[in-house]
Short mmCIF file of C-alpha atoms and ligand atoms in Angstrom, two decimals:
data_model
loop_
_atom_site.label_atom_id
_atom_site.label_comp_id
_atom_site.label_asym_id
_atom_site.label_seq_id
_atom_site.Cartn_x
_atom_site.Cartn_y
_atom_site.Cartn_z
CA MET A 383 -57.30 -37.63 102.28
CA GLU A 384 -58.86 -36.59 99.18
CA GLU A 385 -61.22 -33.48 99.43
CA GLN A 386 -64.23 -35.28 97.70
CA HIS A 387 -63.72 -38.44 99.78
CA LEU A 388 -63.38 -36.35 103.05
CA MET A 389 -66.46 -34.70 102.20
CA LYS A 390 -68.63 -37.78 101.70
CA GLN A 391 -67.31 -39.04 105.00
CA ALA A 392 -68.29 -35.76 106.56
CA VAL A 393 -71.94 -36.31 105.28
CA ARG A 394 -71.98 -39.80 106.77
CA ALA A 395 -70.38 -38.72 110.13
CA LEU A 396 -73.10 -35.91 110.39
CA MET A 397 -75.91 -38.25 109.52
CA SER A 398 -75.19 -40.69 111.98
CA GLY A 399 -73.70 -38.47 114.78
CA ILE A 400 -76.02 -35.61 114.97
CA PRO A 401 -78.79 -37.50 117.03
CA LYS A 402 -76.08 -38.81 119.45
CA ALA A 403 -74.38 -35.43 120.04
CA LEU A 404 -77.79 -33.87 120.60
CA ASN A 405 -78.49 -36.38 123.57
CA ASP A 406 -75.50 -35.13 125.29
CA PRO A 407 -76.73 -33.23 128.64
CA HIS A 408 -73.34 -31.25 128.32
CA ARG A 409 -74.27 -29.61 124.97
CA PRO A 410 -74.50 -26.07 125.23
CA ALA A 411 -77.73 -24.28 125.11
CA TRP A 412 -76.28 -21.14 123.72
CA HIS A 413 -72.75 -21.56 122.94
CA LEU A 414 -71.45 -22.47 119.56
CA ALA A 415 -70.28 -26.14 119.27
CA PRO A 416 -69.66 -28.15 116.36
CA SER A 417 -72.45 -30.67 115.17
CA VAL A 418 -70.29 -33.59 115.27
CA GLY A 419 -66.36 -34.04 115.66
CA LEU A 420 -63.65 -31.59 117.08
CA LEU A 421 -63.96 -27.90 116.97
CA ASN A 422 -60.93 -25.64 117.66
CA ASP A 423 -59.83 -22.05 116.83
CA PRO A 424 -62.28 -19.39 115.57
CA ASN A 425 -61.19 -18.26 112.00
CA GLY A 426 -62.35 -15.50 109.62
CA PHE A 427 -64.51 -13.66 112.05
CA ILE A 428 -65.94 -10.79 110.37
CA GLN A 429 -69.25 -8.67 109.81
CA HIS A 430 -70.22 -7.73 106.39
CA ASN A 431 -73.30 -6.21 105.07
CA GLY A 432 -74.72 -6.60 108.49
CA VAL A 433 -74.06 -10.11 108.79
CA TYR A 434 -71.38 -11.69 110.99
CA HIS A 435 -69.44 -14.81 109.72
CA LEU A 436 -67.63 -17.06 112.07
CA PHE A 437 -65.65 -19.77 110.69
CA TYR A 438 -63.96 -22.44 112.81
CA GLN A 439 -61.27 -25.26 112.84
CA TRP A 440 -63.50 -28.53 112.54
CA ASN A 441 -62.61 -32.03 112.12
CA PRO A 442 -65.97 -33.42 111.05
CA LEU A 443 -64.69 -37.16 111.23
CA GLY A 444 -63.85 -37.49 114.82
CA CYS A 445 -62.57 -35.81 118.05
CA GLU A 446 -59.01 -35.85 117.15
CA HIS A 447 -56.80 -32.88 115.69
CA ARG A 448 -56.95 -34.18 112.19
CA ASN A 449 -58.78 -33.47 108.80
CA LYS A 450 -58.92 -29.71 109.53
CA CYS A 451 -61.64 -27.89 107.53
CA TRP A 452 -63.15 -24.63 107.96
CA GLY A 453 -66.83 -24.81 109.06
CA HIS A 454 -68.76 -21.78 108.58
CA TRP A 455 -71.71 -19.95 110.61
CA GLN A 456 -73.52 -16.93 109.98
CA SER A 457 -75.83 -14.60 112.12
CA THR A 458 -77.24 -11.18 112.12
CA ASP A 459 -77.45 -10.68 115.92
CA LEU A 460 -74.55 -12.77 117.31
CA ILE A 461 -77.20 -15.06 119.15
CA ASN A 462 -79.09 -17.12 116.68
CA TRP A 463 -76.72 -18.78 113.92
CA GLN A 464 -77.18 -20.34 110.54
CA HIS A 465 -74.85 -22.99 109.18
CA GLN A 466 -73.49 -22.39 105.96
CA PRO A 467 -71.75 -24.70 103.49
CA ILE A 468 -68.28 -25.97 104.51
CA ALA A 469 -65.82 -23.15 103.30
CA LEU A 470 -62.64 -24.98 103.17
CA VAL A 471 -61.70 -28.78 102.89
CA PRO A 472 -58.21 -29.74 102.74
CA GLY A 473 -56.69 -32.05 100.12
CA ALA A 474 -54.89 -29.95 97.44
CA CYS A 475 -50.96 -30.22 97.20
CA TYR A 476 -50.76 -26.99 99.18
CA ASP A 477 -53.23 -28.05 102.11
CA SER A 478 -52.94 -31.56 102.00
CA HIS A 479 -52.83 -31.74 106.03
CA GLY A 480 -55.15 -29.33 106.93
CA CYS A 481 -56.82 -26.09 106.15
CA TYR A 482 -55.29 -24.42 109.23
CA SER A 483 -56.35 -21.14 110.89
CA GLY A 484 -56.66 -17.87 109.32
CA SER A 485 -58.84 -14.73 108.69
CA ALA A 486 -61.31 -12.96 106.70
CA VAL A 487 -61.30 -9.45 104.57
CA VAL A 488 -63.52 -7.93 102.32
CA ALA A 489 -61.98 -7.07 98.78
CA ASP A 490 -64.02 -6.00 95.78
CA GLU A 491 -67.18 -6.32 97.80
CA LYS A 492 -66.18 -10.38 98.15
CA ILE A 493 -65.20 -12.03 101.56
CA MET A 494 -61.77 -13.39 101.03
CA LEU A 495 -60.19 -16.07 103.28
CA VAL A 496 -56.59 -16.08 104.12
CA TYR A 497 -55.55 -19.51 105.65
CA THR A 498 -52.66 -21.67 106.17
CA GLY A 499 -52.22 -24.89 103.97
CA ASN A 500 -50.24 -27.24 106.10
CA VAL A 501 -48.51 -30.02 104.40
CA LYS A 502 -46.87 -32.95 106.02
CA TYR A 503 -44.17 -35.25 104.61
CA PRO A 504 -43.61 -39.05 105.51
CA ASP A 505 -40.33 -38.22 107.17
CA GLY A 506 -42.13 -36.36 109.95
CA SER A 507 -41.06 -32.77 108.53
CA ARG A 508 -43.63 -30.18 107.28
CA THR A 509 -44.19 -26.88 105.26
CA ALA A 510 -46.83 -24.19 105.13
CA TYR A 511 -48.39 -21.89 102.69
CA GLN A 512 -50.49 -19.03 103.39
CA CYS A 513 -53.41 -19.44 100.80
CA LEU A 514 -56.34 -17.46 99.64
CA ALA A 515 -60.01 -18.41 99.00
CA GLN A 516 -62.66 -16.46 97.55
CA GLU A 517 -66.58 -16.18 98.22
CA ASN A 518 -68.54 -17.84 95.56
CA THR A 519 -72.29 -17.00 94.55
CA GLN A 520 -73.40 -20.39 96.28
CA GLY A 521 -72.35 -19.23 99.79
CA GLY A 522 -69.28 -21.51 99.42
CA TYR A 523 -65.61 -20.57 98.79
CA ASP A 524 -63.17 -21.47 95.89
CA LYS A 525 -59.49 -21.91 96.55
CA LEU A 526 -57.31 -19.68 94.81
CA GLY A 527 -54.12 -21.40 95.94
CA PRO A 528 -50.88 -20.40 97.81
CA VAL A 529 -49.93 -16.88 97.86
CA LEU A 530 -46.89 -17.14 100.17
CA PRO A 531 -44.47 -20.05 100.74
CA LEU A 532 -42.37 -20.37 103.89
CA PRO A 533 -40.06 -17.41 104.59
CA ALA A 534 -36.32 -18.15 104.75
CA GLY A 535 -34.99 -18.51 108.33
CA TYR A 536 -38.11 -20.25 109.86
CA THR A 537 -39.24 -24.00 110.59
CA GLY A 538 -42.30 -25.40 108.74
CA HIS A 539 -44.28 -24.01 111.80
CA VAL A 540 -45.30 -20.54 110.00
CA ARG A 541 -49.20 -20.18 110.08
CA ASP A 542 -52.46 -18.22 111.27
CA PRO A 543 -52.31 -15.31 108.85
CA LYS A 544 -54.51 -12.31 110.25
CA VAL A 545 -54.97 -9.70 107.61
CA TRP A 546 -56.08 -6.15 107.97
CA HIS A 547 -56.32 -3.04 105.88
CA HIS A 548 -54.31 -0.04 106.71
CA GLN A 549 -53.69 3.27 104.66
CA ASN A 550 -54.25 1.59 101.24
CA ALA A 551 -52.34 -1.39 101.87
CA TRP A 552 -53.05 -5.00 103.20
CA TYR A 553 -50.96 -6.11 106.32
CA MET A 554 -50.44 -9.56 107.60
CA VAL A 555 -49.19 -11.10 110.97
CA LEU A 556 -48.19 -14.55 110.93
CA GLY A 557 -47.10 -16.83 113.99
CA ALA A 558 -43.90 -18.53 113.49
CA ARG A 559 -41.27 -20.69 114.99
CA ASP A 560 -37.72 -19.64 113.75
CA LEU A 561 -34.55 -21.93 113.01
CA GLN A 562 -33.35 -21.52 116.88
CA ASP A 563 -36.70 -22.61 118.15
CA ARG A 564 -37.84 -18.94 119.18
CA GLY A 565 -41.42 -18.07 118.81
CA LYS A 566 -42.32 -14.92 116.62
CA VAL A 567 -44.91 -12.43 115.01
CA LEU A 568 -43.98 -11.72 111.46
CA LEU A 569 -45.30 -8.60 109.49
CA LEU A 570 -45.77 -8.71 106.02
CA ARG A 571 -47.36 -6.27 103.33
CA SER A 572 -49.18 -6.46 100.17
CA ASP A 573 -51.09 -4.17 97.72
CA ASP A 574 -53.46 -7.16 96.19
CA LEU A 575 -53.53 -9.94 98.62
CA ARG A 576 -51.56 -11.82 96.24
CA ASN A 577 -48.06 -10.46 96.33
CA TRP A 578 -46.63 -10.20 99.84
CA GLN A 579 -43.30 -8.49 101.06
CA PHE A 580 -41.96 -9.69 104.30
CA LEU A 581 -41.27 -6.63 106.58
CA GLY A 582 -39.79 -8.23 109.56
CA GLU A 583 -40.45 -9.62 112.87
CA ILE A 584 -42.47 -7.32 115.26
CA ALA A 585 -42.48 -9.40 118.44
CA GLY A 586 -41.32 -12.63 119.89
CA SER A 587 -39.16 -14.54 122.10
CA GLU A 588 -35.72 -12.61 122.61
CA LEU A 589 -37.24 -9.75 121.06
CA ASN A 590 -38.19 -6.26 122.61
CA GLY A 591 -36.93 -6.84 125.94
CA ILE A 592 -39.17 -9.53 126.57
CA GLY A 593 -36.57 -12.55 127.08
CA ASP A 594 -36.92 -16.36 126.44
CA PHE A 595 -40.74 -16.43 125.71
CA GLY A 596 -41.55 -19.89 124.08
CA TYR A 597 -40.57 -21.81 121.12
CA MET A 598 -43.75 -21.11 118.95
CA TRP A 599 -46.31 -18.06 118.76
CA GLU A 600 -49.52 -19.28 117.20
CA CYS A 601 -52.53 -17.08 116.06
CA PRO A 602 -51.40 -13.54 116.32
CA ASP A 603 -54.12 -10.78 115.90
CA LEU A 604 -53.04 -7.16 115.68
CA PHE A 605 -55.55 -4.30 115.91
CA THR A 606 -55.85 -0.37 116.91
CA LEU A 607 -57.99 0.25 119.98
CA ASP A 608 -58.08 3.66 121.29
CA GLY A 609 -55.07 4.89 119.38
CA VAL A 610 -52.56 2.09 120.47
CA GLU A 611 -51.95 -1.22 118.93
CA VAL A 612 -52.85 -4.66 120.69
CA LEU A 613 -51.07 -7.77 119.61
CA ILE A 614 -52.85 -10.91 120.59
CA CYS A 615 -50.56 -14.04 120.55
CA CYS A 616 -50.53 -17.59 121.81
CA PRO A 617 -46.91 -18.24 122.89
CA GLN A 618 -46.21 -22.07 123.42
CA GLY A 619 -43.31 -23.12 125.93
CA LEU A 620 -43.67 -20.79 128.81
CA GLU A 621 -42.83 -22.09 132.05
CA ALA A 622 -45.63 -22.29 134.66
CA GLN A 623 -45.41 -19.86 137.73
CA ALA A 624 -47.30 -20.18 140.99
CA GLU A 625 -50.44 -18.22 140.03
CA ARG A 626 -50.04 -17.55 136.12
CA TYR A 627 -49.15 -19.48 132.85
CA LEU A 628 -50.86 -22.57 134.28
CA ASN A 629 -52.47 -23.94 131.12
CA VAL A 630 -50.53 -25.98 128.74
CA TYR A 631 -50.53 -23.03 126.30
CA GLN A 632 -51.04 -19.38 126.74
CA ALA A 633 -53.08 -16.59 125.28
CA GLY A 634 -52.28 -13.31 125.91
CA TYR A 635 -51.57 -9.56 124.51
CA LEU A 636 -49.03 -7.01 124.31
CA ILE A 637 -49.91 -3.20 123.89
CA GLY A 638 -48.06 -0.76 122.21
CA LYS A 639 -47.17 1.38 119.29
CA LEU A 640 -46.65 -0.08 115.88
CA ASP A 641 -44.31 1.68 113.46
CA TYR A 642 -45.39 0.42 109.94
CA GLN A 643 -42.49 1.79 108.30
CA GLN A 644 -39.83 0.47 110.45
CA ALA A 645 -41.86 -2.95 111.20
CA ALA A 646 -41.09 -2.21 114.77
CA PHE A 647 -43.39 -2.61 117.48
CA LYS A 648 -42.71 -1.20 121.15
CA HIS A 649 -44.76 -2.96 123.60
CA ASP A 650 -45.42 -3.31 127.29
CA ALA A 651 -45.51 -6.36 129.29
CA PHE A 652 -47.48 -9.58 128.18
CA HIS A 653 -50.57 -10.30 129.93
CA GLU A 654 -52.72 -13.33 129.63
CA LEU A 655 -56.16 -12.64 128.43
CA ASP A 656 -57.84 -15.25 130.50
CA ALA A 657 -57.15 -16.76 133.98
CA GLY A 658 -59.42 -19.76 133.68
CA PHE A 659 -58.76 -23.21 132.71
CA GLU A 660 -59.77 -23.46 128.99
CA PHE A 661 -59.06 -20.53 126.69
CA TYR A 662 -56.84 -20.17 123.38
CA ALA A 663 -56.67 -18.92 119.89
CA PRO A 664 -59.09 -16.12 120.28
CA GLN A 665 -59.72 -13.67 117.24
CA THR A 666 -61.21 -10.55 117.12
CA THR A 667 -63.05 -8.28 114.36
CA GLN A 668 -64.11 -4.62 114.30
CA ALA A 669 -68.03 -4.69 113.93
CA GLU A 670 -69.71 -2.28 111.37
CA ASP A 671 -70.69 -0.25 114.51
CA GLY A 672 -66.96 0.33 115.52
CA ARG A 673 -66.84 -2.24 118.56
CA ARG A 674 -63.79 -4.47 118.55
CA LEU A 675 -65.40 -8.07 119.16
CA LEU A 676 -63.42 -11.22 120.28
CA VAL A 677 -64.19 -14.97 120.16
CA GLY A 678 -61.98 -17.52 121.59
CA TRP A 679 -61.70 -21.33 121.68
CA MET A 680 -62.85 -22.61 124.96
CA GLY A 681 -60.24 -25.38 124.87
CA VAL A 682 -56.39 -25.76 124.98
CA PRO A 683 -54.34 -27.85 122.72
CA GLU A 684 -53.13 -30.89 124.54
CA GLN A 685 -54.70 -30.19 127.80
CA ASP A 686 -56.47 -33.37 128.80
CA GLU A 687 -58.53 -33.34 125.54
CA ASP A 688 -58.67 -37.20 125.80
CA TYR A 689 -60.82 -37.10 128.82
CA HIS A 690 -63.51 -34.85 127.90
CA PRO A 691 -66.78 -36.93 128.66
CA THR A 692 -68.56 -35.31 125.55
CA ARG A 693 -66.24 -37.52 123.19
CA GLN A 694 -68.44 -40.44 124.06
CA TYR A 695 -71.35 -38.53 122.27
CA GLY A 696 -68.95 -37.99 119.19
CA TRP A 697 -68.14 -34.16 119.70
CA ILE A 698 -65.76 -31.89 121.58
CA HIS A 699 -65.03 -28.18 122.46
CA ILE A 700 -66.88 -25.11 122.20
CA MET A 701 -66.49 -21.36 121.56
CA THR A 702 -66.54 -18.67 124.24
CA CYS A 703 -69.29 -16.19 123.95
CA PRO A 704 -68.65 -13.18 121.90
CA ARG A 705 -67.04 -10.54 123.94
CA GLU A 706 -66.63 -6.67 123.70
CA LEU A 707 -62.80 -5.32 123.98
CA SER A 708 -62.19 -1.89 125.51
CA ARG A 709 -59.04 -0.48 127.25
CA HIS A 710 -58.62 1.09 130.70
CA ASN A 711 -55.72 1.93 132.74
CA GLY A 712 -53.31 0.15 130.13
CA LYS A 713 -55.03 -3.21 130.23
CA LEU A 714 -57.45 -5.06 127.93
CA TYR A 715 -61.04 -5.38 129.34
CA GLN A 716 -63.47 -8.01 128.04
CA GLN A 717 -67.30 -7.89 128.44
CA PRO A 718 -70.08 -10.31 127.20
CA ALA A 719 -71.25 -8.74 124.01
CA ARG A 720 -74.43 -6.59 124.75
CA GLU A 721 -76.38 -8.89 122.48
CA LEU A 722 -76.37 -11.65 125.01
CA GLN A 723 -78.72 -9.52 127.23
CA GLN A 724 -81.60 -10.62 124.79
CA LEU A 725 -81.05 -14.31 126.42
CA ARG A 726 -82.10 -13.17 129.67
CA GLY A 727 -85.54 -14.40 131.04
CA GLU A 728 -87.10 -12.96 134.25
CA SER A 729 -84.79 -11.43 136.75
CA ARG A 730 -84.69 -12.40 140.25
CA GLN A 731 -82.83 -10.56 142.91
CA TRP A 732 -81.74 -11.38 146.48
CA GLN A 733 -79.57 -9.60 149.17
CA GLY A 734 -78.11 -10.92 152.44
CA VAL A 735 -75.55 -13.07 154.18
CA ALA A 736 -73.94 -15.50 152.07
CA ASP A 737 -74.96 -18.61 154.31
CA ASN A 738 -78.52 -17.63 153.96
CA ALA A 739 -78.68 -17.50 150.25
CA PRO A 740 -81.06 -19.73 148.50
CA CYS A 741 -79.58 -22.16 145.99
CA TRP A 742 -79.73 -20.79 142.20
CA PRO A 743 -80.25 -23.04 139.09
CA ILE A 744 -77.21 -22.64 136.74
CA ASP A 745 -77.87 -25.08 133.80
CA SER A 746 -78.02 -22.13 131.83
CA ALA A 747 -78.02 -18.77 133.58
CA GLU A 748 -76.41 -15.38 134.27
CA LEU A 749 -75.57 -14.19 137.85
CA LEU A 750 -74.53 -10.69 138.83
CA LEU A 751 -72.71 -10.99 142.18
CA THR A 752 -71.61 -7.86 144.46
CA PRO A 753 -69.68 -9.30 147.39
CA GLY A 754 -69.33 -7.45 150.77
CA GLY A 755 -66.52 -9.76 151.68
CA LYS A 756 -65.09 -13.32 151.74
CA PHE A 757 -67.20 -15.96 150.17
CA ASN A 758 -67.40 -19.48 148.66
CA ALA A 759 -69.53 -20.43 145.68
CA ASN A 760 -70.19 -23.99 144.64
CA PHE A 761 -71.20 -24.61 141.06
CA GLY A 762 -73.13 -27.98 140.89
CA ASP A 763 -70.65 -29.63 143.13
CA ALA A 764 -68.19 -29.60 140.13
CA MET A 765 -66.29 -26.39 140.57
CA THR A 766 -65.59 -24.01 143.19
CA LEU A 767 -64.80 -20.20 143.25
CA ASP A 768 -63.40 -18.98 146.63
CA TRP A 769 -62.68 -15.38 147.41
CA ASP A 770 -60.40 -14.76 150.52
CA GLY A 771 -60.28 -10.76 150.30
CA GLY A 772 -57.32 -10.77 148.19
CA LEU A 773 -56.98 -13.86 146.20
CA LEU A 774 -59.92 -15.29 143.74
CA ARG A 775 -59.44 -19.19 143.41
CA LEU A 776 -61.38 -21.38 140.87
CA THR A 777 -61.22 -25.12 141.65
CA ARG A 778 -62.03 -28.24 139.91
CA ASN A 779 -60.84 -31.89 139.79
CA ASN A 780 -58.55 -32.65 136.98
CA LEU A 781 -60.52 -34.75 134.52
CA ARG A 782 -57.31 -37.05 134.08
CA SER A 783 -56.03 -37.42 137.45
CA GLY A 784 -59.19 -36.73 139.61
CA GLN A 785 -56.98 -34.44 141.77
CA PRO A 786 -57.95 -30.77 142.57
CA GLU A 787 -56.63 -27.98 140.44
CA HIS A 788 -56.82 -24.27 140.52
CA ARG A 789 -56.78 -21.17 138.76
CA TYR A 790 -56.17 -17.68 140.25
CA TRP A 791 -57.01 -14.02 139.97
CA ARG A 792 -55.53 -11.47 142.32
CA GLY A 793 -57.05 -7.97 142.89
CA ASN A 794 -59.68 -6.06 144.54
CA LEU A 795 -62.87 -7.71 143.85
CA ALA A 796 -65.90 -5.58 143.43
CA HIS A 797 -68.16 -7.50 140.98
CA LEU A 798 -68.67 -10.67 139.26
CA GLN A 799 -70.95 -11.28 136.22
CA ILE A 800 -70.97 -15.33 135.46
CA LEU A 801 -72.38 -16.94 132.56
CA PHE A 802 -73.31 -20.68 132.68
CA ASP A 803 -74.25 -22.78 129.82
CA ARG A 804 -74.36 -26.80 130.80
CA SER A 805 -70.60 -27.54 130.74
CA SER A 806 -69.02 -24.16 130.86
CA VAL A 807 -68.53 -20.96 133.00
CA GLU A 808 -67.46 -17.50 132.08
CA ILE A 809 -66.61 -15.44 134.92
CA PHE A 810 -66.24 -11.73 134.02
CA ILE A 811 -64.42 -9.80 137.01
CA ASN A 812 -64.81 -6.16 137.86
CA HIS A 813 -66.71 -5.44 134.44
CA GLY A 814 -64.18 -7.14 132.36
CA GLU A 815 -60.72 -6.35 134.14
CA ALA A 816 -60.12 -10.19 134.08
CA VAL A 817 -61.94 -13.17 133.04
CA MET A 818 -61.87 -17.03 133.93
CA SER A 819 -63.32 -19.37 131.36
CA ALA A 820 -63.65 -23.01 132.14
CA ARG A 821 -65.32 -26.19 131.16
CA TYR A 822 -66.95 -28.36 133.93
CA PHE A 823 -69.39 -31.31 133.63
CA PRO A 824 -71.81 -31.10 136.51
CA GLY A 825 -74.65 -33.38 137.03
CA PRO A 826 -78.03 -32.93 136.02
CA GLN A 827 -79.69 -29.59 136.99
CA PRO A 828 -76.86 -28.23 138.81
CA LEU A 829 -77.33 -25.49 141.71
CA LEU A 830 -75.21 -22.42 142.88
CA GLN A 831 -74.42 -22.64 146.58
CA LEU A 832 -73.12 -19.79 148.35
CA ARG A 833 -71.27 -19.91 151.80
CA GLY A 834 -69.80 -17.20 153.93
CA GLU A 835 -70.58 -14.63 156.69
CA ALA A 836 -70.27 -11.53 154.40
CA ARG A 837 -73.38 -10.04 152.82
CA LEU A 838 -73.81 -10.36 149.16
CA ALA A 839 -76.02 -8.79 146.44
CA LEU A 840 -77.23 -10.93 143.55
CA GLU A 841 -79.27 -10.90 140.43
CA HIS A 842 -80.04 -13.97 138.34
CA TRP A 843 -81.45 -14.66 134.93
CA SER A 844 -82.07 -17.95 133.33
CA LEU A 845 -81.01 -17.78 129.87
CA THR A 846 -82.96 -18.84 126.84
CA PRO A 847 -81.25 -21.19 124.41
CA CYS A 848 -80.20 -19.66 121.14
CA MET A 849 -80.83 -21.18 117.74
CA LEU A 850 -78.29 -22.97 115.41
CA GLU A 851 -80.05 -24.18 112.36
C1 FRU B 1937 -53.99 -23.21 117.35
C2 FRU B 1937 -53.62 -24.01 116.10
C3 FRU B 1937 -53.27 -23.09 114.98
C4 FRU B 1937 -53.59 -24.18 113.82
C5 FRU B 1937 -54.52 -24.65 114.40
C6 FRU B 1937 -54.83 -26.04 113.62
O1 FRU B 1937 -55.04 -24.13 118.00
O2 FRU B 1937 -52.65 -24.89 116.51
O3 FRU B 1937 -51.89 -22.75 115.12
O4 FRU B 1937 -53.53 -23.25 112.48
O5 FRU B 1937 -54.69 -24.76 115.77
O6 FRU B 1937 -55.85 -26.63 113.64
#
């Protein structure tokens, strides 16, 4: 679709769709969601001059994966956000079938977007260009065109540039599918963001001893944390195992050391970033105070998206809450960004045997739970969390089949921090050792009910809505 035409249709979709979307009881009170249409990956997450910018994959025209634009929000506190002009709209010859995911950097005091122009041909084939856009004085972005065509040896699936600055040069990681259908992460280098030199493959299927590990790796993100490198990636094509890799596609990380000269990355085993039902395509940025922050898409491509009840209200999907990353015992920890504590209302505390616990409102709430033994928690009759002393199990009925489905975490459970927001839960285990993120669709005024003979200590807050204007 032509750019101007898409823009006009988007205005119509927003005018006619916003009242309906706002009527949806499952719309989040404090998570980011699209005004109308479909949201997927976070893009271009950055803080510049004290202002956070979060862009996102957005189809303003419907709940299908088409017409991908970059929506744009900004915030000074990670809680209240303001809509900005749509940053990128597809339609140029190099991005005709979508302004796909990418990242933001600051060069010469201006925010630059690096994104994938996706181009599809009538015969079903496709190509991809890595493209640049530059902030203008109206708060919008001007496309500067492609800076990198498809590298030799790969299919048309090369995308999702994440760019960073290191020792006087720019580096880019790209997700790729090679001609043998192996997922890879490519490393490139540039002096000026315009001319890119291919350095090599730094990770992927059949590389660095990882074995057969999927046909495509999407949305890579590479950064240094406490002196080691973390490579986040989203492999597609992993076989489900008894207690892991249970989502349609995975999001996880590799920790190791990157040799920039050799373009070689020696890394440990792959770990999933989230043990819940909905989590994909996360992106990180370094805040000006030094924290490494992460936002993910609380959705998974092709995972029962057609059955989400919010579609009847003309919108689908939300972002996760912003999270702070740290490293302990060779593992990545995630905790809710400390700013979120500002959403807390009055604290209520309780201790006793789970069976005697009162019910707690969880429409928009935060709960800290210290378990003394086995227990079961029921979230508004739409999801349950069971701890049996060794296994933590999250259960809901599948949206398509109606049959129960489960996600698991195994370990020593000492503490839970659970964030509820209308149709989502984010369960932080042991202060960030693991997270389970999931959507669920309870009836009005859902309550948390606890069961079990063990003692529990609880602290509960209602969370106030955030502003999105
Ligand atoms: C991940 C992804 C990216 C792509 C974008 C398109 O969810 O498939 O690889 O750039 O979504 O919206």
